[in-house]
């Protein structure tokens, strides 16, 4: 009880002494303003970072499933066929990005565009994207212009490609890109290594654009970042994107390249998707004991994993905000010290 009275007394006395004259009132106001400002800005930055990371995963289709394994793709599909009759999409993606464009934006400023090349067995239900952090997300594509891959293109090694709006605009700024060709693995101009070894480089691979899909959130973010980089006058600007070709074409053009296989499933019904995931997760546990790796990933799993990782980052940011607020309150603490000192004297 005595402690509460002392606290009330000191607090009331601090308020009185903080406003006893204009100088102390100004110092108090500045301290409170700075503390509130830092806290508000800190919370906005922390929430923006947190929500931005989660927003990336939101583009992933709700009823989609990603299967990764050290087993051959054919065997994975045979095993999964016991639990669903849905035909999956096989995605074969290059481990290393390939150059698709090098251009001079302005004097002494160059733009180099690198692409993750995906070979897919289908294009209408799901198309995968990979961001800078290596996060793999299958999304439901929305066709803007052109068409998806036809059956003949998927089976006859056709050099056809599907790109998003952002990539299309980079390759052909005039906006007319359907039916036009672009080169992959053609080297980067402005690079000493590329020039010196020009004769040793492999011949560029030409693809014809047959379809353009709507930008994902990741592509929109890259678009905004590119505009900032150009304004900030960076000497060399690198942009990463994703392009898609038929699986048969991929196997023909990149037979010796290191790649990774993903098997993608898309379900119309949520219950069917959950049942499939439950069965495959049980199979994954059994396979692990036998030395085989079978990784099942869904949107909910990615969100939960991301929130768990971001929790530590958000906690750290909040601690920094609190420390800054305490530091900004030095003026108020000084006022408190002098007011107590005056009371004693």
mmCIF file of C-alpha atoms in Angstrom:
data_model
loop_
_atom_site.group_PDB
_atom_site.id
_atom_site.type_symbol
_atom_site.label_atom_id
_atom_site.label_comp_id
_atom_site.label_asym_id
_atom_site.label_seq_id
_atom_site.Cartn_x
_atom_site.Cartn_y
_atom_site.Cartn_z
ATOM 1 C CA UNK A 1 0.000 0.000 0.000
ATOM 2 C CA UNK A 2 2.872 2.325 0.919
ATOM 3 C CA UNK A 3 4.572 1.622 -2.423
ATOM 4 C CA UNK A 4 1.403 2.573 -4.302
ATOM 5 C CA UNK A 5 1.210 5.866 -2.391
ATOM 6 C CA UNK A 6 4.862 6.629 -3.139
ATOM 7 C CA UNK A 7 4.377 5.852 -6.812
ATOM 8 C CA UNK A 8 1.259 8.025 -6.993
ATOM 9 C CA UNK A 9 3.082 10.859 -5.236
ATOM 10 C CA UNK A 10 6.150 10.736 -7.487
ATOM 11 C CA UNK A 11 4.027 10.434 -10.615
ATOM 12 C CA UNK A 12 1.837 13.388 -9.660
ATOM 13 C CA UNK A 13 4.898 15.432 -8.745
ATOM 14 C CA UNK A 14 6.527 14.575 -12.082
ATOM 15 C CA UNK A 15 3.474 15.831 -13.964
ATOM 16 C CA UNK A 16 3.472 19.063 -12.013
ATOM 17 C CA UNK A 17 7.193 19.707 -12.461
ATOM 18 C CA UNK A 18 7.056 18.729 -16.148
ATOM 19 C CA UNK A 19 4.670 21.585 -16.837
ATOM 20 C CA UNK A 20 5.940 24.086 -14.293
ATOM 21 C CA UNK A 21 7.445 26.263 -17.028
ATOM 22 C CA UNK A 22 7.543 26.476 -20.823
ATOM 23 C CA UNK A 23 10.995 24.882 -21.184
ATOM 24 C CA UNK A 24 10.019 21.722 -19.343
ATOM 25 C CA UNK A 25 6.656 21.592 -21.103
ATOM 26 C CA UNK A 26 8.421 21.725 -24.480
ATOM 27 C CA UNK A 27 10.922 19.026 -23.443
ATOM 28 C CA UNK A 28 8.124 16.796 -22.206
ATOM 29 C CA UNK A 29 6.111 17.293 -25.399
ATOM 30 C CA UNK A 30 9.137 16.510 -27.571
ATOM 31 C CA UNK A 31 9.896 13.357 -25.579
ATOM 32 C CA UNK A 32 6.320 12.109 -25.843
ATOM 33 C CA UNK A 33 6.105 12.979 -29.558
ATOM 34 C CA UNK A 34 9.376 11.213 -30.428
ATOM 35 C CA UNK A 35 8.404 8.126 -28.424
ATOM 36 C CA UNK A 36 4.960 7.902 -30.059
ATOM 37 C CA UNK A 37 6.463 8.553 -33.511
ATOM 38 C CA UNK A 38 9.111 5.840 -33.151
ATOM 39 C CA UNK A 39 6.591 3.375 -31.785
ATOM 40 C CA UNK A 40 4.085 4.039 -34.593
ATOM 41 C CA UNK A 41 6.667 3.870 -37.386
ATOM 42 C CA UNK A 42 8.240 0.774 -35.851
ATOM 43 C CA UNK A 43 4.914 -1.028 -35.645
ATOM 44 C CA UNK A 44 4.091 -0.095 -39.256
ATOM 45 C CA UNK A 45 7.468 -1.369 -40.515
ATOM 46 C CA UNK A 46 7.227 -4.595 -38.504
ATOM 47 C CA UNK A 47 3.670 -5.298 -39.677
ATOM 48 C CA UNK A 48 4.537 -4.400 -43.276
ATOM 49 C CA UNK A 49 7.480 -6.814 -43.292
ATOM 50 C CA UNK A 50 5.416 -9.537 -41.604
ATOM 51 C CA UNK A 51 2.376 -9.153 -43.883
ATOM 52 C CA UNK A 52 4.550 -8.809 -46.996
ATOM 53 C CA UNK A 53 6.154 -12.198 -46.405
ATOM 54 C CA UNK A 54 2.767 -13.834 -45.837
ATOM 55 C CA UNK A 55 1.259 -12.071 -48.857
ATOM 56 C CA UNK A 56 3.714 -13.860 -51.150
ATOM 57 C CA UNK A 57 2.300 -17.244 -50.124
ATOM 58 C CA UNK A 58 -1.292 -16.051 -50.611
ATOM 59 C CA UNK A 59 -0.842 -16.390 -54.381
ATOM 60 C CA UNK A 60 -0.508 -20.157 -54.016
ATOM 61 C CA UNK A 61 -3.641 -22.079 -54.959
ATOM 62 C CA UNK A 62 -5.551 -23.263 -51.896
ATOM 63 C CA UNK A 63 -6.148 -26.831 -53.027
ATOM 64 C CA UNK A 64 -2.734 -27.448 -54.538
ATOM 65 C CA UNK A 65 -0.140 -29.929 -53.301
ATOM 66 C CA UNK A 66 3.599 -30.018 -53.993
ATOM 67 C CA UNK A 67 5.446 -33.342 -53.871
ATOM 68 C CA UNK A 68 9.243 -33.429 -53.771
ATOM 69 C CA UNK A 69 11.241 -36.641 -53.575
ATOM 70 C CA UNK A 70 14.520 -38.350 -54.377
ATOM 71 C CA UNK A 71 12.458 -40.971 -56.199
ATOM 72 C CA UNK A 72 11.943 -40.781 -59.991
ATOM 73 C CA UNK A 73 8.932 -38.720 -61.080
ATOM 74 C CA UNK A 74 7.318 -41.748 -62.699
ATOM 75 C CA UNK A 75 7.362 -43.694 -59.452
ATOM 76 C CA UNK A 76 5.995 -40.748 -57.459
ATOM 77 C CA UNK A 77 3.031 -40.506 -59.819
ATOM 78 C CA UNK A 78 2.449 -44.262 -59.624
ATOM 79 C CA UNK A 79 2.400 -44.150 -55.825
ATOM 80 C CA UNK A 80 0.120 -41.100 -55.729
ATOM 81 C CA UNK A 81 -2.268 -42.656 -58.263
ATOM 82 C CA UNK A 82 -3.363 -45.102 -55.536
ATOM 83 C CA UNK A 83 -4.984 -42.205 -53.676
ATOM 84 C CA UNK A 84 -6.283 -39.994 -56.492
ATOM 85 C CA UNK A 85 -7.227 -40.252 -60.146
ATOM 86 C CA UNK A 86 -6.158 -36.672 -60.873
ATOM 87 C CA UNK A 87 -3.382 -36.353 -63.439
ATOM 88 C CA UNK A 88 -0.588 -34.255 -61.908
ATOM 89 C CA UNK A 89 1.570 -31.592 -63.500
ATOM 90 C CA UNK A 90 5.243 -32.426 -63.611
ATOM 91 C CA UNK A 91 7.577 -29.457 -63.270
ATOM 92 C CA UNK A 92 11.255 -29.693 -64.091
ATOM 93 C CA UNK A 93 13.076 -26.482 -63.139
ATOM 94 C CA UNK A 94 16.686 -25.525 -63.742
ATOM 95 C CA UNK A 95 18.761 -25.101 -60.604
ATOM 96 C CA UNK A 96 20.630 -22.165 -62.157
ATOM 97 C CA UNK A 97 19.037 -19.107 -63.702
ATOM 98 C CA UNK A 98 19.624 -18.353 -67.367
ATOM 99 C CA UNK A 99 20.197 -14.937 -68.976
ATOM 100 C CA UNK A 100 17.415 -13.871 -71.332
ATOM 101 C CA UNK A 101 18.071 -10.152 -71.760
ATOM 102 C CA UNK A 102 20.779 -7.536 -71.392
ATOM 103 C CA UNK A 103 20.012 -3.934 -72.279
ATOM 104 C CA UNK A 104 21.366 -0.454 -71.656
ATOM 105 C CA UNK A 105 18.737 1.504 -69.735
ATOM 106 C CA UNK A 106 20.671 4.769 -69.794
ATOM 107 C CA UNK A 107 24.282 5.910 -69.973
ATOM 108 C CA UNK A 108 26.442 3.471 -67.952
ATOM 109 C CA UNK A 109 23.320 1.758 -66.600
ATOM 110 C CA UNK A 110 22.578 -1.823 -67.652
ATOM 111 C CA UNK A 111 19.643 -4.139 -67.058
ATOM 112 C CA UNK A 112 20.303 -7.887 -66.915
ATOM 113 C CA UNK A 113 17.310 -10.216 -66.759
ATOM 114 C CA UNK A 114 17.791 -13.767 -65.485
ATOM 115 C CA UNK A 115 15.097 -16.442 -65.686
ATOM 116 C CA UNK A 116 14.184 -19.667 -63.951
ATOM 117 C CA UNK A 117 13.264 -22.012 -66.783
ATOM 118 C CA UNK A 118 10.419 -24.441 -66.022
ATOM 119 C CA UNK A 119 9.512 -27.431 -68.134
ATOM 120 C CA UNK A 120 5.866 -28.307 -67.434
ATOM 121 C CA UNK A 121 3.620 -31.148 -68.546
ATOM 122 C CA UNK A 122 0.583 -28.828 -68.460
ATOM 123 C CA UNK A 123 -0.139 -25.121 -68.146
ATOM 124 C CA UNK A 124 -3.843 -24.499 -67.559
ATOM 125 C CA UNK A 125 -4.315 -25.591 -63.937
ATOM 126 C CA UNK A 126 -1.045 -24.639 -62.240
ATOM 127 C CA UNK A 127 2.188 -22.859 -63.066
ATOM 128 C CA UNK A 128 4.996 -22.642 -60.494
ATOM 129 C CA UNK A 129 6.965 -19.547 -59.533
ATOM 130 C CA UNK A 130 10.173 -19.237 -57.513
ATOM 131 C CA UNK A 131 11.110 -16.038 -55.687
ATOM 132 C CA UNK A 132 14.571 -14.755 -54.689
ATOM 133 C CA UNK A 133 14.461 -16.744 -51.448
ATOM 134 C CA UNK A 134 13.944 -19.986 -53.368
ATOM 135 C CA UNK A 135 10.318 -20.320 -52.254
ATOM 136 C CA UNK A 136 8.440 -22.600 -54.675
ATOM 137 C CA UNK A 137 4.758 -21.716 -55.207
ATOM 138 C CA UNK A 138 2.276 -23.231 -57.672
ATOM 139 C CA UNK A 139 -0.278 -20.603 -58.713
ATOM 140 C CA UNK A 140 -3.475 -20.675 -60.736
ATOM 141 C CA UNK A 141 -2.521 -18.835 -63.952
ATOM 142 C CA UNK A 142 -4.803 -16.210 -65.462
ATOM 143 C CA UNK A 143 -4.303 -15.903 -69.212
ATOM 144 C CA UNK A 144 -4.156 -12.299 -70.473
ATOM 145 C CA UNK A 145 -3.173 -12.848 -74.104
ATOM 146 C CA UNK A 146 -2.514 -15.794 -76.371
ATOM 147 C CA UNK A 147 -3.108 -19.359 -75.214
ATOM 148 C CA UNK A 148 -1.856 -22.178 -73.026
ATOM 149 C CA UNK A 149 0.294 -24.991 -74.386
ATOM 150 C CA UNK A 150 -1.549 -27.300 -76.766
ATOM 151 C CA UNK A 151 -1.315 -31.099 -76.787
ATOM 152 C CA UNK A 152 0.943 -31.079 -79.828
ATOM 153 C CA UNK A 153 3.335 -28.591 -78.234
ATOM 154 C CA UNK A 154 3.501 -30.657 -75.053
ATOM 155 C CA UNK A 155 4.430 -33.798 -76.974
ATOM 156 C CA UNK A 156 6.455 -32.566 -79.974
ATOM 157 C CA UNK A 157 9.313 -30.603 -78.364
ATOM 158 C CA UNK A 158 7.905 -27.286 -79.598
ATOM 159 C CA UNK A 159 10.049 -24.238 -78.643
ATOM 160 C CA UNK A 160 7.024 -22.435 -77.200
ATOM 161 C CA UNK A 161 7.025 -20.312 -74.061
ATOM 162 C CA UNK A 162 4.583 -18.711 -71.648
ATOM 163 C CA UNK A 163 5.650 -15.619 -69.694
ATOM 164 C CA UNK A 164 3.976 -13.186 -67.313
ATOM 165 C CA UNK A 165 3.203 -9.532 -68.093
ATOM 166 C CA UNK A 166 6.309 -8.287 -66.309
ATOM 167 C CA UNK A 167 8.650 -10.537 -68.304
ATOM 168 C CA UNK A 168 6.877 -9.744 -71.574
ATOM 169 C CA UNK A 169 7.284 -6.009 -70.960
ATOM 170 C CA UNK A 170 10.988 -6.442 -70.233
ATOM 171 C CA UNK A 171 11.593 -8.460 -73.392
ATOM 172 C CA UNK A 172 9.407 -6.351 -75.683
ATOM 173 C CA UNK A 173 8.708 -2.868 -74.272
ATOM 174 C CA UNK A 174 6.474 -1.984 -77.228
ATOM 175 C CA UNK A 175 3.859 -4.369 -75.802
ATOM 176 C CA UNK A 176 3.482 -6.563 -78.889
ATOM 177 C CA UNK A 177 5.214 -9.845 -78.051
ATOM 178 C CA UNK A 178 2.896 -12.717 -79.059
ATOM 179 C CA UNK A 179 4.579 -14.807 -81.723
ATOM 180 C CA UNK A 180 7.925 -13.107 -81.172
ATOM 181 C CA UNK A 181 11.090 -14.928 -80.214
ATOM 182 C CA UNK A 182 13.601 -14.413 -77.437
ATOM 183 C CA UNK A 183 16.859 -16.144 -76.583
ATOM 184 C CA UNK A 184 17.867 -18.093 -73.499
ATOM 185 C CA UNK A 185 21.461 -18.598 -72.397
ATOM 186 C CA UNK A 186 22.728 -15.981 -74.834
ATOM 187 C CA UNK A 187 25.216 -14.400 -72.419
ATOM 188 C CA UNK A 188 25.186 -11.011 -70.710
ATOM 189 C CA UNK A 189 26.590 -8.000 -72.531
ATOM 190 C CA UNK A 190 28.823 -5.784 -70.459
ATOM 191 C CA UNK A 191 30.328 -8.839 -68.745
ATOM 192 C CA UNK A 192 34.043 -9.387 -69.373
ATOM 193 C CA UNK A 193 33.729 -13.147 -68.978
ATOM 194 C CA UNK A 194 30.922 -13.338 -71.520
ATOM 195 C CA UNK A 195 32.894 -11.353 -74.086
ATOM 196 C CA UNK A 196 36.180 -13.194 -73.640
ATOM 197 C CA UNK A 197 34.565 -16.613 -73.927
ATOM 198 C CA UNK A 198 32.160 -15.688 -76.717
ATOM 199 C CA UNK A 199 33.374 -18.458 -79.008
ATOM 200 C CA UNK A 200 33.137 -21.104 -76.302
ATOM 201 C CA UNK A 201 29.554 -20.320 -75.373
ATOM 202 C CA UNK A 202 26.796 -22.619 -76.438
ATOM 203 C CA UNK A 203 24.400 -21.423 -79.120
ATOM 204 C CA UNK A 204 21.433 -19.501 -77.711
ATOM 205 C CA UNK A 205 18.096 -21.275 -77.529
ATOM 206 C CA UNK A 206 15.180 -19.514 -79.208
ATOM 207 C CA UNK A 207 11.654 -19.648 -77.811
ATOM 208 C CA UNK A 208 8.442 -18.255 -79.271
ATOM 209 C CA UNK A 209 5.975 -16.606 -76.885
ATOM 210 C CA UNK A 210 2.520 -18.162 -77.241
ATOM 211 C CA UNK A 211 0.862 -16.912 -74.047
ATOM 212 C CA UNK A 212 1.025 -14.157 -71.435
ATOM 213 C CA UNK A 213 -0.327 -14.637 -67.909
ATOM 214 C CA UNK A 214 -1.236 -12.086 -65.251
ATOM 215 C CA UNK A 215 1.493 -10.933 -62.890
ATOM 216 C CA UNK A 216 1.738 -12.597 -59.505
ATOM 217 C CA UNK A 217 2.352 -10.586 -56.326
ATOM 218 C CA UNK A 218 6.032 -11.491 -56.609
ATOM 219 C CA UNK A 219 6.209 -10.084 -60.154
ATOM 220 C CA UNK A 220 4.423 -6.886 -59.126
ATOM 221 C CA UNK A 221 6.917 -6.439 -56.287
ATOM 222 C CA UNK A 222 9.821 -6.911 -58.701
ATOM 223 C CA UNK A 223 8.262 -4.364 -61.044
ATOM 224 C CA UNK A 224 8.147 -1.716 -58.301
ATOM 225 C CA UNK A 225 11.675 -2.575 -57.147
ATOM 226 C CA UNK A 226 12.988 -2.221 -60.707
ATOM 227 C CA UNK A 227 11.542 1.292 -61.009
ATOM 228 C CA UNK A 228 13.254 2.292 -57.757
ATOM 229 C CA UNK A 229 16.576 0.797 -58.870
ATOM 230 C CA UNK A 230 16.454 2.710 -62.156
ATOM 231 C CA UNK A 231 15.718 5.993 -60.359
ATOM 232 C CA UNK A 232 18.482 5.344 -57.824
ATOM 233 C CA UNK A 233 20.937 5.078 -60.722
ATOM 234 C CA UNK A 234 22.366 1.645 -59.957
ATOM 235 C CA UNK A 235 25.109 0.833 -62.475
ATOM 236 C CA UNK A 236 23.985 -2.746 -63.085
ATOM 237 C CA UNK A 237 20.472 -3.910 -62.306
ATOM 238 C CA UNK A 238 19.627 -7.606 -62.042
ATOM 239 C CA UNK A 239 16.053 -8.877 -62.302
ATOM 240 C CA UNK A 240 14.899 -12.470 -61.818
ATOM 241 C CA UNK A 241 11.800 -13.941 -63.420
ATOM 242 C CA UNK A 242 10.156 -17.247 -64.424
ATOM 243 C CA UNK A 243 9.425 -18.611 -67.897
ATOM 244 C CA UNK A 244 7.671 -21.823 -68.939
ATOM 245 C CA UNK A 245 8.097 -24.270 -71.796
ATOM 246 C CA UNK A 246 6.759 -27.788 -72.512
ATOM 247 C CA UNK A 247 8.421 -30.560 -70.511
ATOM 248 C CA UNK A 248 9.500 -32.389 -73.674
ATOM 249 C CA UNK A 249 11.153 -29.212 -74.969
ATOM 250 C CA UNK A 250 12.929 -28.708 -71.661
ATOM 251 C CA UNK A 251 14.345 -32.244 -71.770
ATOM 252 C CA UNK A 252 15.602 -31.691 -75.314
ATOM 253 C CA UNK A 253 17.255 -28.299 -74.773
ATOM 254 C CA UNK A 254 18.648 -28.814 -71.262
ATOM 255 C CA UNK A 255 19.583 -32.521 -71.072
ATOM 256 C CA UNK A 256 22.832 -31.989 -69.151
ATOM 257 C CA UNK A 257 21.685 -29.145 -66.917
ATOM 258 C CA UNK A 258 21.167 -29.682 -63.200
ATOM 259 C CA UNK A 259 17.465 -29.514 -62.413
ATOM 260 C CA UNK A 260 14.884 -30.342 -59.775
ATOM 261 C CA UNK A 261 11.586 -32.160 -60.214
ATOM 262 C CA UNK A 262 8.317 -31.225 -58.526
ATOM 263 C CA UNK A 263 4.995 -33.016 -58.892
ATOM 264 C CA UNK A 264 1.983 -30.699 -58.585
ATOM 265 C CA UNK A 265 -1.610 -31.659 -57.850
ATOM 266 C CA UNK A 266 -4.660 -29.416 -58.008
ATOM 267 C CA UNK A 267 -8.004 -30.445 -56.487
ATOM 268 C CA UNK A 268 -11.408 -28.875 -57.053
ATOM 269 C CA UNK A 269 -12.677 -30.020 -53.653
ATOM 270 C CA UNK A 270 -10.984 -29.141 -50.360
ATOM 271 C CA UNK A 271 -12.005 -32.418 -48.690
ATOM 272 C CA UNK A 272 -10.469 -34.434 -51.503
ATOM 273 C CA UNK A 273 -7.261 -32.422 -51.182
ATOM 274 C CA UNK A 274 -7.058 -32.924 -47.410
ATOM 275 C CA UNK A 275 -7.699 -36.656 -47.732
ATOM 276 C CA UNK A 276 -4.923 -36.954 -50.322
ATOM 277 C CA UNK A 277 -2.493 -34.996 -48.133
ATOM 278 C CA UNK A 278 -3.279 -37.151 -45.085
ATOM 279 C CA UNK A 279 -2.636 -40.362 -47.004
ATOM 280 C CA UNK A 280 0.554 -39.070 -48.603
ATOM 281 C CA UNK A 281 1.880 -37.792 -45.261
ATOM 282 C CA UNK A 282 1.398 -41.262 -43.784
ATOM 283 C CA UNK A 283 3.233 -42.736 -46.767
ATOM 284 C CA UNK A 284 5.991 -40.144 -46.303
ATOM 285 C CA UNK A 285 6.651 -41.373 -42.753
ATOM 286 C CA UNK A 286 6.927 -44.957 -43.982
ATOM 287 C CA UNK A 287 9.209 -43.994 -46.889
ATOM 288 C CA UNK A 288 11.538 -42.087 -44.562
ATOM 289 C CA UNK A 289 12.190 -45.247 -42.558
ATOM 290 C CA UNK A 290 13.141 -47.010 -45.783
ATOM 291 C CA UNK A 291 15.609 -44.275 -46.749
ATOM 292 C CA UNK A 292 13.382 -42.565 -49.313
ATOM 293 C CA UNK A 293 12.472 -38.879 -49.094
ATOM 294 C CA UNK A 294 8.902 -37.847 -49.846
ATOM 295 C CA UNK A 295 8.078 -34.244 -48.935
ATOM 296 C CA UNK A 296 4.464 -33.075 -49.053
ATOM 297 C CA UNK A 297 3.793 -29.321 -49.032
ATOM 298 C CA UNK A 298 0.527 -27.361 -48.982
ATOM 299 C CA UNK A 299 -0.355 -23.685 -48.672
ATOM 300 C CA UNK A 300 -1.304 -24.048 -44.999
ATOM 301 C CA UNK A 301 2.017 -25.730 -44.253
ATOM 302 C CA UNK A 302 3.954 -22.912 -45.918
ATOM 303 C CA UNK A 303 1.940 -20.257 -44.064
ATOM 304 C CA UNK A 304 2.457 -21.940 -40.692
ATOM 305 C CA UNK A 305 6.166 -22.378 -41.327
ATOM 306 C CA UNK A 306 6.517 -18.771 -42.459
ATOM 307 C CA UNK A 307 4.641 -17.418 -39.413
ATOM 308 C CA UNK A 308 6.812 -19.503 -37.117
ATOM 309 C CA UNK A 309 9.985 -18.104 -38.687
ATOM 310 C CA UNK A 310 8.679 -14.534 -38.758
ATOM 311 C CA UNK A 311 7.654 -14.682 -35.104
ATOM 312 C CA UNK A 312 11.287 -14.406 -33.997
ATOM 313 C CA UNK A 313 11.944 -11.561 -36.433
ATOM 314 C CA UNK A 314 8.856 -9.668 -35.315
ATOM 315 C CA UNK A 315 9.803 -10.153 -31.650
ATOM 316 C CA UNK A 316 13.280 -8.774 -32.351
ATOM 317 C CA UNK A 317 11.828 -5.759 -34.155
ATOM 318 C CA UNK A 318 9.455 -5.087 -31.257
ATOM 319 C CA UNK A 319 12.358 -5.220 -28.781
ATOM 320 C CA UNK A 320 14.279 -2.684 -30.885
ATOM 321 C CA UNK A 321 11.201 -0.439 -30.979
ATOM 322 C CA UNK A 322 10.858 -0.588 -27.196
ATOM 323 C CA UNK A 323 14.550 0.237 -26.721
ATOM 324 C CA UNK A 324 14.253 3.244 -29.041
ATOM 325 C CA UNK A 325 11.174 4.436 -27.174
ATOM 326 C CA UNK A 326 13.049 4.183 -23.870
ATOM 327 C CA UNK A 327 15.971 6.144 -25.297
ATOM 328 C CA UNK A 328 13.624 8.791 -26.660
ATOM 329 C CA UNK A 329 12.200 9.236 -23.160
ATOM 330 C CA UNK A 330 15.494 10.574 -21.803
ATOM 331 C CA UNK A 331 14.076 14.082 -21.716
ATOM 332 C CA UNK A 332 11.167 12.949 -19.549
ATOM 333 C CA UNK A 333 13.482 10.952 -17.279
ATOM 334 C CA UNK A 334 15.714 14.003 -16.935
ATOM 335 C CA UNK A 335 12.718 16.086 -15.944
ATOM 336 C CA UNK A 336 11.759 13.446 -13.393
ATOM 337 C CA UNK A 337 15.290 13.456 -11.944
ATOM 338 C CA UNK A 338 15.417 17.217 -11.558
ATOM 339 C CA UNK A 339 11.889 17.395 -10.145
ATOM 340 C CA UNK A 340 12.779 14.844 -7.453
ATOM 341 C CA UNK A 341 16.044 16.653 -6.775
ATOM 342 C CA UNK A 342 14.214 19.951 -6.340
ATOM 343 C CA UNK A 343 11.713 18.325 -4.009
ATOM 344 C CA UNK A 344 14.545 16.986 -1.817
ATOM 345 C CA UNK A 345 16.290 20.359 -1.765
#
